[in-house]
C-alpha positions as CSV (number, residue, x, y, z in Angstrom):
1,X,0.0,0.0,0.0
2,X,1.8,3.4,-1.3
3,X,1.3,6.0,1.5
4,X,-0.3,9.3,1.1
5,X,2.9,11.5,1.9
6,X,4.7,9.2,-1.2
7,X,2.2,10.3,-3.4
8,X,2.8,14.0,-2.5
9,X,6.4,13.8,-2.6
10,X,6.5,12.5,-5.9
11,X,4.0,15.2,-7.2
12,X,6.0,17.8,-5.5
13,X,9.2,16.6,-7.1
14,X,7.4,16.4,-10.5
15,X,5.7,20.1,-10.4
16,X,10.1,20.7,-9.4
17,X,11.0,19.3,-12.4
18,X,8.5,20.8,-15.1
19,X,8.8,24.4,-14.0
20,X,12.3,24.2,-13.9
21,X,12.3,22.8,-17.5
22,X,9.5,25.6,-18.5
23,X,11.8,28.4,-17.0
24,X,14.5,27.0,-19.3
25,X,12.4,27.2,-22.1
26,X,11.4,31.0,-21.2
27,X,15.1,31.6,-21.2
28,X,15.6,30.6,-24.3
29,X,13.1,32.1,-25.7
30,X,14.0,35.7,-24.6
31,X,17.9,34.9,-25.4
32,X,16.2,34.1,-29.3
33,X,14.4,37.3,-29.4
34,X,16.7,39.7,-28.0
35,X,19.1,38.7,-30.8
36,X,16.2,39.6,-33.3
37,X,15.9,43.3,-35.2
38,X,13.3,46.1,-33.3
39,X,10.0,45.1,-34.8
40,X,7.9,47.6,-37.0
41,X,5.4,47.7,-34.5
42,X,5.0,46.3,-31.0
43,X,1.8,46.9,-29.1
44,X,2.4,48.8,-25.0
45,X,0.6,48.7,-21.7
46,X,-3.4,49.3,-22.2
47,X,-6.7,49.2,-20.5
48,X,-10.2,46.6,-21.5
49,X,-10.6,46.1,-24.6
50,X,-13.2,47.3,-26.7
51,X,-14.8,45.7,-30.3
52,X,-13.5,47.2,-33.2
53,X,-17.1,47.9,-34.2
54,X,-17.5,50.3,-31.1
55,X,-14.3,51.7,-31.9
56,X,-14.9,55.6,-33.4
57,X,-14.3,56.2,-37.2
58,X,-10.5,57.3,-37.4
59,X,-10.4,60.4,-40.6
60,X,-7.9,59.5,-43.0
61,X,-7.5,63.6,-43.4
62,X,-6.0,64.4,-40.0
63,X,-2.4,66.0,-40.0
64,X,0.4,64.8,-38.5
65,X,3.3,67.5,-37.3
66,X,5.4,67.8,-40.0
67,X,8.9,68.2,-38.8
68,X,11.5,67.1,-40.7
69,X,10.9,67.4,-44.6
70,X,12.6,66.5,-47.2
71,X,13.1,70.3,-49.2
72,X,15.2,69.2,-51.8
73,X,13.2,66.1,-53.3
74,X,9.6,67.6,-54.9
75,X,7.4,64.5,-55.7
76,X,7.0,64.4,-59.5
77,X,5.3,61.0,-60.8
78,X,7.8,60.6,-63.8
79,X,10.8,60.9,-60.7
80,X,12.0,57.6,-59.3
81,X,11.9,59.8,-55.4
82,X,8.8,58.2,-54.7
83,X,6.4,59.9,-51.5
84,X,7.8,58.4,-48.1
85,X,4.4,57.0,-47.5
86,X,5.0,54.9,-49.9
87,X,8.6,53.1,-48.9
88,X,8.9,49.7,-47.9
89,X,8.5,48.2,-44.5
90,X,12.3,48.1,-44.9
91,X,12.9,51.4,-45.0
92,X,10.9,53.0,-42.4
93,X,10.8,52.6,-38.8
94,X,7.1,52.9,-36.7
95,X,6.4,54.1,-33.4
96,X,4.0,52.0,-31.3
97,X,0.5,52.5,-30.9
98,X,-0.5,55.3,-28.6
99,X,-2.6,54.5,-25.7
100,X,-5.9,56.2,-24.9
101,X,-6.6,54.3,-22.0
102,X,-10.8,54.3,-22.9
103,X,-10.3,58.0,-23.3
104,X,-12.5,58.8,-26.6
105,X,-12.1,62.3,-25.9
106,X,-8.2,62.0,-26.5
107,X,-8.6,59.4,-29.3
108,X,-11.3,61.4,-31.1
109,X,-8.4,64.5,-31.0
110,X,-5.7,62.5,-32.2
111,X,-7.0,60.6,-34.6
112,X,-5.4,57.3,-34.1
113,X,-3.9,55.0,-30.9
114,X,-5.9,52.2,-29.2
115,X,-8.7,52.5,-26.8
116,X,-8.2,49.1,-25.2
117,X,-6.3,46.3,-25.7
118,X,-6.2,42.2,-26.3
119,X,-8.7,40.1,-27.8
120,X,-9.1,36.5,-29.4
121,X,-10.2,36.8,-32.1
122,X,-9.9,39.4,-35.6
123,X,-13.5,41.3,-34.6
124,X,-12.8,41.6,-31.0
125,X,-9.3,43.1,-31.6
126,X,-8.6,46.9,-32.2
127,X,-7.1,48.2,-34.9
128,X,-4.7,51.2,-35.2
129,X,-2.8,53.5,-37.8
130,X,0.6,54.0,-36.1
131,X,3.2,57.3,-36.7
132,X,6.0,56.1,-39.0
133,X,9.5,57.8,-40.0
134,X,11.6,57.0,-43.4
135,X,15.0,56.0,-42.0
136,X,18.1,58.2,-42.3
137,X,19.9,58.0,-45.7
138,X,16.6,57.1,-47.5
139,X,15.9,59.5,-50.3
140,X,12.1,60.0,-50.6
141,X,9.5,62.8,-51.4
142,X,7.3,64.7,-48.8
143,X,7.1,64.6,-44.9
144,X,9.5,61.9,-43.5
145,X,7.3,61.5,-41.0
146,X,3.5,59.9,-42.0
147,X,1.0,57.4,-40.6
148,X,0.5,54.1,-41.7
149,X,-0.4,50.5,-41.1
150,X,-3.4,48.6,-39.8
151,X,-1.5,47.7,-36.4
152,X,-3.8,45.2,-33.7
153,X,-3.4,46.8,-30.6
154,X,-2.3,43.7,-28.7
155,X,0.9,43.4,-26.6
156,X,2.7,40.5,-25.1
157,X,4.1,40.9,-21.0
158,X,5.5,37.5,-20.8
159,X,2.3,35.1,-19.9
160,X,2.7,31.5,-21.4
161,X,-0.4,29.6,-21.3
162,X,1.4,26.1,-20.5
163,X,3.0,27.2,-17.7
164,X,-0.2,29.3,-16.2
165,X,-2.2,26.0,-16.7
166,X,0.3,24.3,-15.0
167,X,0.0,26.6,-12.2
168,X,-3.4,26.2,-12.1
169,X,-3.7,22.4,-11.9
170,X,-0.7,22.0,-9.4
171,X,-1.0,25.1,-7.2
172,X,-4.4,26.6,-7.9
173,X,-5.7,25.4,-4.5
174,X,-3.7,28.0,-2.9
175,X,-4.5,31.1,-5.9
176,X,-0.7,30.6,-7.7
177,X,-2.5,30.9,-11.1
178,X,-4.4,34.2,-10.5
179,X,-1.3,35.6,-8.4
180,X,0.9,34.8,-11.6
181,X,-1.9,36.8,-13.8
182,X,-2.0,40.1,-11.5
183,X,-5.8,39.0,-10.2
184,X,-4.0,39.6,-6.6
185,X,-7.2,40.2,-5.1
186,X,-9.4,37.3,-6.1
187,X,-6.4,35.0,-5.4
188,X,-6.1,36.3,-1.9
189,X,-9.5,34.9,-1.5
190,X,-8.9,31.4,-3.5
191,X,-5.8,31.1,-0.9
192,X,-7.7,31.4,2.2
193,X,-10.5,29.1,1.2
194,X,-8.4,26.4,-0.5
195,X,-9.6,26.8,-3.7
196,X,-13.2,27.3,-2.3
197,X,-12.7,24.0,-1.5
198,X,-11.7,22.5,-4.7
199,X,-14.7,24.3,-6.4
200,X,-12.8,27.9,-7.5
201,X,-9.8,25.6,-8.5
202,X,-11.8,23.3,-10.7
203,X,-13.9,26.1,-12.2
204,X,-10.6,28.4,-12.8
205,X,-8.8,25.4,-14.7
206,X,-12.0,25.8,-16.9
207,X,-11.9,29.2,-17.3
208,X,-8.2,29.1,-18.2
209,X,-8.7,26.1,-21.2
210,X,-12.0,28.6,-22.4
211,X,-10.4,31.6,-22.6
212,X,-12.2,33.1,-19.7
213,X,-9.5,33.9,-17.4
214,X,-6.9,36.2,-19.0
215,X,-4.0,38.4,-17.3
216,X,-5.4,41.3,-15.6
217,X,-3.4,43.8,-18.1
218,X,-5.6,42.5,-20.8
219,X,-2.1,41.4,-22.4
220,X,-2.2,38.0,-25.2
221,X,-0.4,34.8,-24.4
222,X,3.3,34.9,-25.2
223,X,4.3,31.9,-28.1
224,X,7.0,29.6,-27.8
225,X,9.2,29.9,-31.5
């Protein structure tokens, strides 16, 4: 007859062993992109998100400071100097996308920037025009400095799914999963009941495969590459 306290050491050891290979793995990861080039565009920090349908009608026609010109190219259609608007991805860098914050006030005066953030699926994600600048060097008609782009507003603050859910089946008793996810004060709560008694942890492990429990900062799940 195996006793009860073997059981929970070998559990104990096991939950040991896979976060210790998971923080490898998160290690890894970050040394892989660090070594990668600045992205065009990289979503920030944000508030709820908000459907795109709700989301007010950005006009094309609103002006963006023009501060550094190009005086000696004129656009001419026959010219090979072609407007900076148009230039590559490649030749151009963008700013991220400016956060509102739910403020439609400061959105509606700007013009462009993301109300709120995250989402699952292509309707319930926002969508954003972001500031871009023509690199140095780069010959080009026009203002050097344009917007441009149909950016998602989503960002990534170094969540993994795998390792959450692990969390979650392991240690959820004592609110580990929401801790991780920022939900500090609801996991104060699952840590002095136990889980509600294995209730809250079996209804959070459900919530965590649906969808419906997300970090608190309304950031997306992090890949692994």
């Amino acid at each position: 007859m195996i006793s009860v306290s073997y059981i929970l050491l070998c559990g104990q050891l096991v939950l040991l062993v896979t976060v210790i290979l998971l923080q490898c793995l998160e290690g890894i990861h970050s040394q892989n992109s660090s070594t990668t080039g600045t992205p065009a565009a990289s979503p920030s920090q944000g508030a709820t998100a908000v459907p795109f349908s709700e989301q007010p009608p950005v006009k094309s026609e609103i002006p963006v400071e023009n501060t550094n010109d190009t005086e000696p190219y004129e656009y001419r259609p026959p010219s090979p100097v072609v407007l900076c608007s148009y230039l590559p991805e490649e030749f151009i860098y963008c700013q991220d996308p400016v956060d509102h914050a739910l403020n439609h006030s400061a959105f509606l005066e700007l013009g462009h920037g993301c109300l709120g953030w995250g989402g699952q699926t292509h309707e319930e994600v926002n969508h954003t025009r972001v500031i871009c600048t023509a690199l140095d060097d780069i010959e080009c008609a026009g203002s050097r400095e344009f917007l441009r782009g149909n950016v998602p507003c989503i960002k990534y603050t170094g969540h993994y799914f795998i390792t959450t859910l692990l969390y979650s089946f392991f240690l959820g008793c004592f609110g580990v999963d929401r801790f991780c996810l920022g939900h500090t004060g609801t996991a104060v709560g699952k840590l002095l009941t136990l889980g509600g008694l294995g209730i809250w942890w079996f209804v959070d492990l459900i919530l965590l495969i649906t969808g419906g429990l997300m970090p608190s900062d309304y950031s997306n799940w992090c890949t692994y590459y």
